[in-house]
Amino acid sequence: MALVLENHRYDADRCIRCGGCKWVDHIYMGHPRWGVKCPSIARYLFDPYAAYGRLQLALGLMDGELEITPSFVDAVFQCQLCGACDVGCKRNLDLEIQDTLMALRQRVVDKGKGPLPGHKKAAGNIESTWNIFGSRKKERFSWMPSGIQPAAKADVLYWAGCYPAYTQSETAQATVKLLKAAGVDFAVLGESEWCCGQMLFTTGQTELALKVAQHNIDAIKASGAKTVLTSCPECLTALKVEYPKLLGKSTSDMPYQVVHLTEFMEPLVKNGAIKLNKPLPMRVTYHDPCHLSRMSEPWVQWEGTRGQYGVLQPPKQWRRGTNGVYQQPRNIMGAIPGLELVEMQRTRENAFCCGAGGGVREGLNDFALWTAQERLTEAKETAGTNTLVLACPHCKANFTDAIKKSGDNMKVYDIAELMVKALSQGKEA
Ligand code: SF4
Ligand code: SF4
């Protein structure tokens, strides 16, 4: 079910231009240098490049007062759909900003003015090879370490995702080593695993998004798995949130649960099924990936009416970003002896995006790298470390490219890699 812009007129119209979608929550704001959580307004310093400005663009379009010019298209796509504005607005007004921004993109695409050339190229890759890079289908699982054999059928299905499968294979390899160390039987889909389609959802390429969603849902059902485990938060959001949303269902209606590696591993670390005993004397900071943190709450389908003062009947279960996966990765790192975690100024719901999401890495790469460099600078200047840990191969790819471009001395690790380094002697596969 594609998002319809007119269904979000209330959200666009009720904006009070308080700026809560742009600023870090004031009680958590340290220095003004790190006071803005929207990458788009941080870079362009012009209101159409903040959520409240885009709501005005949406209203102007619905009222026939604005046309979709090249500058309009630029303002709509120079945004990572990172969700920082959505959780900021829901501190005050419970407006559905993320869905409104996605519906606005959908309208631009439906009118033939988008998406951007990079988005079309990535979609072409997906359509011809079922991965976002256009790489060979047969090689999707060729990273599997020797000595690790997935089961033909298991309750747990490891969903690799395009980035771990093709460019960040160290994350996929670390993940299956951890599963083996914990004694967890797991299966994989092999060539039947297609790109999750998250880039398609966020760039309004809904027809192809629906095709990959339907294929992947059928393949997961046919596997008989009860739990789908992902290394990539973008895959997590696609499978857990976007697929049911597109089908007009709730996350709880799906016949399997979808979890991220950190959610799956944290209880195993706590109960001793996996032992992270090898000391890692490192000072690190942690980057909250948008799709693991504020964007990862389940989707709850709502249908009803809005009455006086905007009151909803029946009441809606909101996704306000507070119940995302924040603590699990921190608990895992806390269990590694010698590892010191120092927080950056913008953390959890207020974290600054890595820059890759919302099709920005594919369509506007210069902005993606600028955003990543801002975050790397924040890590050095506010946490005082040159080691960044994250739990997202998509973020890692973008940070790695930014480091290559700037020549920065930062090191970036996926949390799965750190966990493998900290495994008790003899446990690593
Ligand atoms: S936080 Fe919400 S109400 Fe405030 S300016 Fe942003 S979109 Fe408008
Ligand atoms: S989704 Fe992120 S980049 Fe886009 S307007 Fe909201 S805060 Fe800014």
Coordinates of C-alpha atoms and ligand atoms in Angstrom, one line a residue:
M1 CA 0.0 0.0 0.0
A2 CA 1.9 3.1 -1.2
L3 CA 1.8 6.1 1.0
V4 CA -0.7 8.8 -0.2
L5 CA 0.3 12.4 0.4
E6 CA -3.2 13.6 1.0
N7 CA -3.5 11.2 4.0
H8 CA -0.8 13.4 5.6
R9 CA -2.4 16.8 5.2
Y10 CA -3.0 17.0 8.9
D11 CA 0.6 16.3 9.7
A12 CA 1.8 18.9 7.3
D13 CA -0.7 21.5 8.3
R14 CA -0.3 21.2 12.1
C15 CA 3.5 21.9 12.1
I16 CA 4.1 24.8 14.5
R17 CA 7.6 25.4 13.2
C18 CA 9.1 24.8 16.7
G19 CA 12.3 23.3 15.2
G20 CA 12.1 20.2 17.3
C21 CA 12.8 18.2 14.2
K22 CA 16.1 19.9 13.8
W23 CA 17.6 20.4 17.3
V24 CA 18.9 17.8 19.7
D25 CA 16.5 17.6 22.6
H26 CA 17.6 20.6 24.6
I27 CA 18.1 18.8 27.9
Y28 CA 20.7 16.6 26.1
M29 CA 22.4 19.3 24.2
G30 CA 26.0 19.9 25.1
H31 CA 27.8 22.3 22.8
P32 CA 25.8 24.1 20.0
R33 CA 28.4 22.8 17.5
W34 CA 26.7 19.4 18.0
G35 CA 23.2 20.8 18.6
V36 CA 21.6 19.9 15.3
K37 CA 20.5 16.3 14.6
C38 CA 19.2 16.8 11.0
P39 CA 22.1 16.3 8.6
S40 CA 20.2 18.1 5.8
I41 CA 19.6 21.4 7.6
A42 CA 23.1 21.1 9.1
R43 CA 24.6 21.1 5.7
Y44 CA 22.3 23.4 3.7
L45 CA 21.2 25.9 6.3
F46 CA 18.0 26.6 4.4
D47 CA 14.5 25.8 5.7
P48 CA 13.3 23.7 2.7
Y49 CA 16.1 21.3 3.7
A50 CA 14.6 20.6 7.2
A51 CA 11.5 18.6 7.9
Y52 CA 9.3 21.6 8.6
G53 CA 10.3 23.1 5.3
R54 CA 9.5 19.9 3.4
L55 CA 6.1 19.9 5.1
Q56 CA 5.5 23.4 3.5
L57 CA 6.6 22.0 0.2
A58 CA 4.1 19.1 0.6
L59 CA 1.3 21.6 1.5
G60 CA 2.2 23.8 -1.5
L61 CA 2.0 20.8 -3.8
M62 CA -1.3 19.6 -2.5
D63 CA -2.8 23.0 -2.8
G64 CA -1.5 23.5 -6.3
E65 CA 0.6 26.5 -5.3
L66 CA 3.9 24.9 -6.0
E67 CA 5.3 23.1 -9.0
I68 CA 7.9 20.3 -8.9
T69 CA 10.9 22.2 -10.2
P70 CA 14.5 20.9 -10.1
S71 CA 15.1 22.8 -6.8
F72 CA 11.9 21.2 -5.3
V73 CA 13.2 17.7 -6.2
D74 CA 16.6 18.6 -4.8
A75 CA 15.1 19.6 -1.4
V76 CA 13.0 16.4 -1.3
F77 CA 15.9 14.0 -1.9
Q78 CA 18.7 15.7 0.0
C79 CA 17.5 13.9 3.2
Q80 CA 18.5 10.6 4.6
L81 CA 15.1 9.7 6.0
C82 CA 17.0 9.1 9.2
G83 CA 14.0 9.6 11.5
A84 CA 15.7 12.2 13.7
C85 CA 12.9 14.7 12.8
D86 CA 10.2 12.1 13.4
V87 CA 11.2 11.3 17.0
G88 CA 11.9 15.0 17.6
C89 CA 8.4 16.0 16.5
K90 CA 6.8 13.2 18.5
R91 CA 8.2 14.8 21.7
N92 CA 5.6 17.5 21.2
L93 CA 2.9 16.8 18.6
D94 CA 2.8 13.2 17.4
L95 CA 3.0 14.2 13.8
E96 CA 4.0 11.4 11.4
I97 CA 6.9 13.2 9.8
Q98 CA 8.7 10.2 8.4
D99 CA 5.7 8.9 6.5
T100 CA 4.9 12.4 5.2
L101 CA 8.4 12.8 3.8
M102 CA 8.1 9.3 2.2
A103 CA 4.7 10.2 0.7
L104 CA 6.1 13.4 -0.7
R105 CA 8.9 11.5 -2.4
Q106 CA 6.3 9.0 -3.7
R107 CA 4.3 11.9 -5.2
V108 CA 7.4 13.4 -6.9
V109 CA 8.1 9.9 -8.4
D110 CA 4.5 9.4 -9.5
K111 CA 4.6 12.8 -11.3
G112 CA 7.7 11.6 -13.2
K113 CA 10.1 14.0 -11.6
G114 CA 12.1 11.4 -9.6
P115 CA 13.9 9.4 -8.4
L116 CA 17.5 10.6 -9.1
P117 CA 19.7 8.9 -11.7
G118 CA 21.7 7.0 -9.0
H119 CA 18.5 5.6 -7.5
K120 CA 17.4 4.4 -10.9
K121 CA 20.8 2.8 -11.5
A122 CA 20.6 0.9 -8.1
A123 CA 17.1 -0.2 -8.9
G124 CA 18.3 -1.5 -12.3
N125 CA 21.0 -3.5 -10.5
I126 CA 18.4 -5.0 -8.2
E127 CA 16.1 -5.9 -11.0
S128 CA 18.8 -7.6 -13.0
T129 CA 20.8 -9.4 -10.2
W130 CA 18.7 -9.0 -7.1
N131 CA 21.5 -7.1 -5.3
I132 CA 22.1 -3.4 -5.1
F133 CA 25.6 -3.6 -6.6
G134 CA 24.8 -5.6 -9.8
S135 CA 27.2 -8.3 -8.6
R136 CA 26.8 -12.0 -9.5
K137 CA 23.8 -13.7 -7.9
K138 CA 25.8 -17.0 -7.4
E139 CA 28.3 -15.2 -5.2
R140 CA 25.9 -14.0 -2.6
F141 CA 27.0 -16.5 0.0
S142 CA 30.6 -17.1 -1.3
W143 CA 32.0 -15.3 1.8
M144 CA 30.9 -18.3 4.1
P145 CA 34.1 -19.3 6.0
S146 CA 35.4 -22.8 5.5
G147 CA 34.4 -25.0 8.4
I148 CA 31.0 -23.4 8.8
Q149 CA 28.1 -25.2 7.2
P150 CA 24.6 -23.7 7.5
A151 CA 21.8 -26.2 8.2
A152 CA 19.4 -27.2 5.4
K153 CA 16.6 -26.1 7.7
A154 CA 16.6 -24.4 11.0
D155 CA 14.5 -22.2 13.3
V156 CA 17.0 -19.4 12.8
L157 CA 17.5 -18.0 9.3
Y158 CA 20.6 -15.7 8.8
W159 CA 19.7 -13.0 6.4
A160 CA 23.0 -11.6 5.1
G161 CA 21.8 -8.6 3.1
C162 CA 23.7 -7.1 0.1
Y163 CA 26.4 -5.1 2.0
P164 CA 27.6 -8.0 4.2
A165 CA 27.2 -10.4 1.2
Y166 CA 29.3 -8.4 -1.2
T167 CA 31.3 -5.6 0.3
Q168 CA 31.4 -5.8 4.1
S169 CA 31.8 -9.6 4.2
E170 CA 33.9 -9.3 7.4
T171 CA 30.5 -8.6 9.2
A172 CA 28.8 -11.6 7.7
Q173 CA 31.8 -13.9 8.5
A174 CA 31.9 -12.6 12.1
T175 CA 28.2 -13.1 12.5
V176 CA 28.2 -16.8 11.5
K177 CA 31.3 -17.4 13.7
L178 CA 29.4 -16.0 16.6
L179 CA 26.4 -18.3 15.8
K180 CA 28.7 -21.2 15.7
A181 CA 30.4 -20.2 19.0
A182 CA 27.0 -20.0 20.6
G183 CA 26.0 -23.4 19.3
V184 CA 23.1 -21.9 17.3
D185 CA 21.9 -23.9 14.2
F186 CA 21.1 -21.6 11.4
A187 CA 20.1 -21.8 7.7
V188 CA 20.5 -19.3 4.8
L189 CA 18.4 -18.7 1.7
G190 CA 21.3 -18.7 -0.8
E191 CA 20.3 -17.3 -4.2
S192 CA 16.7 -17.0 -3.0
E193 CA 17.7 -14.1 -0.7
W194 CA 17.1 -10.9 -2.7
C195 CA 18.0 -7.4 -1.8
C196 CA 15.7 -6.2 1.0
G197 CA 14.6 -3.3 -1.1
Q198 CA 15.0 -0.6 1.6
M199 CA 16.5 1.8 -1.0
L200 CA 13.5 1.2 -3.2
F201 CA 11.0 2.1 -0.4
T202 CA 12.8 5.3 0.5
T203 CA 13.1 6.5 -3.1
G204 CA 9.4 5.9 -4.1
Q205 CA 10.2 2.9 -6.4
T206 CA 7.2 1.1 -5.0
E207 CA 6.4 -1.3 -7.8
L208 CA 9.8 -3.0 -7.6
A209 CA 9.8 -2.7 -3.8
L210 CA 6.6 -4.7 -3.7
K211 CA 8.0 -7.4 -6.0
V212 CA 11.1 -7.9 -3.8
A213 CA 9.1 -7.8 -0.6
Q214 CA 6.7 -10.5 -1.9
H215 CA 9.5 -12.7 -3.1
N216 CA 11.4 -12.4 0.1
I217 CA 8.4 -13.0 2.3
D218 CA 7.5 -16.2 0.3
A219 CA 11.1 -17.4 0.5
I220 CA 11.3 -16.9 4.3
K221 CA 7.9 -18.6 4.7
A222 CA 9.1 -21.6 2.6
S223 CA 12.2 -21.9 4.8
G224 CA 10.1 -22.6 7.8
A225 CA 12.2 -20.3 10.0
K226 CA 10.7 -18.7 13.1
T227 CA 13.4 -16.1 13.5
V228 CA 15.1 -14.0 10.8
L229 CA 18.4 -12.7 12.1
T230 CA 20.0 -9.7 10.3
S231 CA 23.4 -8.0 10.5
C232 CA 22.1 -5.0 8.7
P233 CA 19.6 -2.6 10.3
E234 CA 18.4 -1.5 6.9
C235 CA 17.3 -5.1 6.2
L236 CA 15.9 -5.2 9.7
T237 CA 13.6 -2.2 9.0
A238 CA 12.7 -3.4 5.5
L239 CA 11.6 -6.9 6.7
K240 CA 10.1 -5.8 10.0
V241 CA 8.5 -2.5 9.2
E242 CA 8.3 -1.7 5.5
Y243 CA 7.0 -5.1 4.3
P244 CA 4.0 -5.2 6.7
K245 CA 3.4 -1.5 6.1
L246 CA 3.3 -2.1 2.3
L247 CA 0.9 -5.0 2.7
G248 CA -1.4 -3.1 5.1
K249 CA -0.5 -5.4 8.0
S250 CA 1.3 -5.1 11.4
T251 CA 4.7 -6.5 12.2
S252 CA 3.0 -9.0 14.6
D253 CA 0.9 -10.4 11.7
M254 CA 4.0 -11.7 10.0
P255 CA 4.6 -15.5 10.4
Y256 CA 8.2 -15.0 11.7
Q257 CA 10.0 -12.5 13.9
V258 CA 12.9 -10.3 12.6
V259 CA 15.8 -9.5 15.0
H260 CA 19.1 -7.8 14.7
L261 CA 22.3 -9.6 15.7
T262 CA 22.7 -7.4 18.8
E263 CA 19.2 -8.3 20.1
F264 CA 19.8 -12.0 19.5
M265 CA 23.3 -12.1 21.1
E266 CA 22.8 -9.9 24.2
P267 CA 20.9 -12.6 26.2
L268 CA 23.4 -15.2 25.1
V269 CA 26.2 -13.0 26.4
K270 CA 24.3 -12.5 29.6
N271 CA 23.6 -16.1 30.3
G272 CA 27.1 -17.2 29.4
A273 CA 26.2 -19.2 26.2
I274 CA 28.7 -17.0 24.5
K275 CA 31.8 -15.9 26.4
L276 CA 33.6 -12.6 25.5
N277 CA 36.5 -13.2 27.9
K278 CA 39.5 -12.1 25.9
P279 CA 40.5 -8.5 27.0
L280 CA 40.3 -5.8 24.3
P281 CA 42.1 -2.8 25.7
M282 CA 40.5 -0.2 23.5
R283 CA 38.8 3.2 24.0
V284 CA 35.8 3.3 21.6
T285 CA 32.7 5.2 20.9
Y286 CA 29.4 3.8 19.6
H287 CA 27.4 5.1 16.6
D288 CA 23.6 4.3 16.9
P289 CA 22.5 3.3 13.4
C290 CA 19.2 5.1 12.6
H291 CA 17.5 1.9 11.5
L292 CA 18.6 -0.1 14.5
S293 CA 17.7 2.6 17.0
R294 CA 14.9 5.1 16.5
M295 CA 13.5 3.5 13.3
S296 CA 13.4 -0.2 14.5
E297 CA 10.1 -0.2 16.5
P298 CA 7.5 -2.6 15.1
W299 CA 4.9 -1.3 12.7
V300 CA 1.3 -1.3 14.0
Q301 CA -1.3 -0.8 11.3
W302 CA -3.9 1.8 12.2
E303 CA -7.2 2.6 10.6
G304 CA -9.6 5.0 12.1
T305 CA -10.7 8.6 12.1
R306 CA -9.5 11.9 13.4
G307 CA -11.9 14.1 15.4
Q308 CA -11.9 17.4 17.2
Y309 CA -8.4 18.7 18.2
G310 CA -6.9 15.9 16.1
V311 CA -8.0 13.1 18.6
L312 CA -7.8 9.7 16.9
Q313 CA -10.4 7.0 17.2
P314 CA -9.4 4.3 18.0
P315 CA -6.2 5.5 19.7
K316 CA -3.0 4.8 17.7
Q317 CA 0.0 3.0 19.0
W318 CA 2.8 5.5 18.1
R319 CA 6.4 4.7 17.1
R320 CA 8.2 7.4 19.0
G321 CA 11.7 5.9 18.7
T322 CA 12.2 5.4 22.4
N323 CA 11.9 1.6 22.3
G324 CA 14.6 1.0 19.7
V325 CA 17.7 -1.2 20.1
Y326 CA 19.9 1.2 22.2
Q327 CA 21.0 -0.7 25.2
Q328 CA 21.8 -4.2 23.8
P329 CA 24.9 -3.2 21.9
R330 CA 26.1 -1.2 24.9
N331 CA 25.6 -4.2 27.2
I332 CA 27.5 -6.4 24.8
M333 CA 30.5 -4.0 24.7
G334 CA 30.2 -3.6 28.5
A335 CA 30.8 -7.4 28.8
I336 CA 34.2 -7.2 27.0
P337 CA 37.0 -6.9 29.5
G338 CA 39.3 -3.9 28.9
L339 CA 37.0 -2.2 26.5
E340 CA 36.1 1.4 27.5
L341 CA 33.0 2.9 25.8
V342 CA 32.9 6.7 25.7
E343 CA 29.7 8.4 24.3
M344 CA 29.5 11.1 21.7
Q345 CA 27.4 14.2 22.3
R346 CA 24.6 13.0 20.0
T347 CA 23.5 9.6 21.0
R348 CA 20.5 7.3 21.0
E349 CA 17.3 9.1 19.7
N350 CA 19.5 12.2 19.1
A351 CA 22.2 10.4 17.1
F352 CA 23.5 12.0 13.9
C353 CA 23.0 9.8 10.9
C354 CA 26.0 8.3 9.1
G355 CA 24.8 9.8 5.9
A356 CA 24.1 6.7 3.9
G357 CA 20.3 6.1 4.2
G358 CA 17.3 7.3 2.2
G359 CA 19.0 6.7 -1.1
V360 CA 21.6 9.5 -0.4
R361 CA 24.5 7.1 -0.7
E362 CA 23.3 6.0 -4.1
G363 CA 21.9 9.3 -5.4
L364 CA 23.8 12.1 -3.7
N365 CA 27.1 10.6 -2.6
D366 CA 28.9 13.8 -1.9
F367 CA 26.2 14.6 0.8
A368 CA 26.5 11.1 2.2
L369 CA 30.3 11.5 2.7
W370 CA 30.0 15.0 4.2
T371 CA 27.5 13.6 6.8
A372 CA 29.8 10.7 7.6
Q373 CA 32.8 13.1 8.0
E374 CA 30.7 15.3 10.5
R375 CA 30.0 12.2 12.6
L376 CA 33.7 11.1 12.5
T377 CA 34.7 14.6 13.6
E378 CA 32.2 14.4 16.5
A379 CA 33.6 11.0 17.6
K380 CA 37.1 12.5 17.8
E381 CA 36.2 15.8 19.3
T382 CA 33.5 14.8 21.8
A383 CA 34.4 11.2 22.7
G384 CA 38.2 11.7 22.3
T385 CA 38.7 8.5 20.4
N386 CA 39.7 7.4 16.9
T387 CA 37.8 4.1 17.1
L388 CA 34.2 4.0 16.1
V389 CA 32.0 0.9 16.7
L390 CA 28.7 0.4 15.0
A391 CA 26.2 -2.3 14.2
C392 CA 25.5 -1.7 10.6
P393 CA 27.4 -2.6 7.5
H394 CA 25.7 0.1 5.4
C395 CA 27.0 2.7 7.9
K396 CA 30.4 1.1 7.9
A397 CA 30.7 1.2 4.1
N398 CA 29.9 4.9 4.2
F399 CA 32.3 5.8 7.0
T400 CA 35.0 3.8 5.3
D401 CA 34.5 5.7 2.1
A402 CA 34.6 9.1 4.0
I403 CA 37.8 8.0 5.7
K404 CA 39.4 7.1 2.4
K405 CA 38.4 10.5 1.0
S406 CA 39.6 12.6 3.9
G407 CA 42.7 10.5 4.9
D408 CA 41.4 10.6 8.5
N409 CA 43.0 8.2 11.0
M410 CA 39.7 6.8 12.3
K411 CA 39.2 3.0 12.6
V412 CA 35.7 1.6 12.2
Y413 CA 34.5 -1.8 13.5
D414 CA 31.2 -3.6 13.3
I415 CA 30.2 -4.9 16.7
A416 CA 30.2 -8.4 15.4
E417 CA 33.9 -8.1 14.6
L418 CA 34.7 -6.9 18.1
M419 CA 32.7 -9.8 19.6
V420 CA 34.7 -12.3 17.6
K421 CA 38.0 -10.7 18.7
A422 CA 36.8 -11.0 22.3
L423 CA 35.7 -14.6 22.1
S424 CA 37.3 -17.0 24.6
Q425 CA 40.4 -18.8 23.2
G426 CA 39.5 -21.7 21.0
K427 CA 35.9 -20.6 20.4
E428 CA 36.6 -18.6 17.2
A429 CA 35.8 -20.7 14.1
Ligands
SF4_1 S1 9.1 19.4 15.3 FE1 7.2 19.0 14.2 S2 5.9 20.7 14.7 FE2 8.0 21.3 15.2 S3 8.8 22.3 13.4 FE3 9.4 20.2 13.2 S4 7.8 19.2 12.0 FE4 7.0 21.2 12.8
SF4_2 S1 14.8 12.5 7.9 FE1 16.8 13.1 8.8 S2 17.8 14.3 7.1 FE2 15.6 14.1 6.6 S3 14.6 16.0 7.4 FE3 14.4 14.4 9.0 S4 16.2 14.7 10.3 FE4 16.6 15.8 8.4

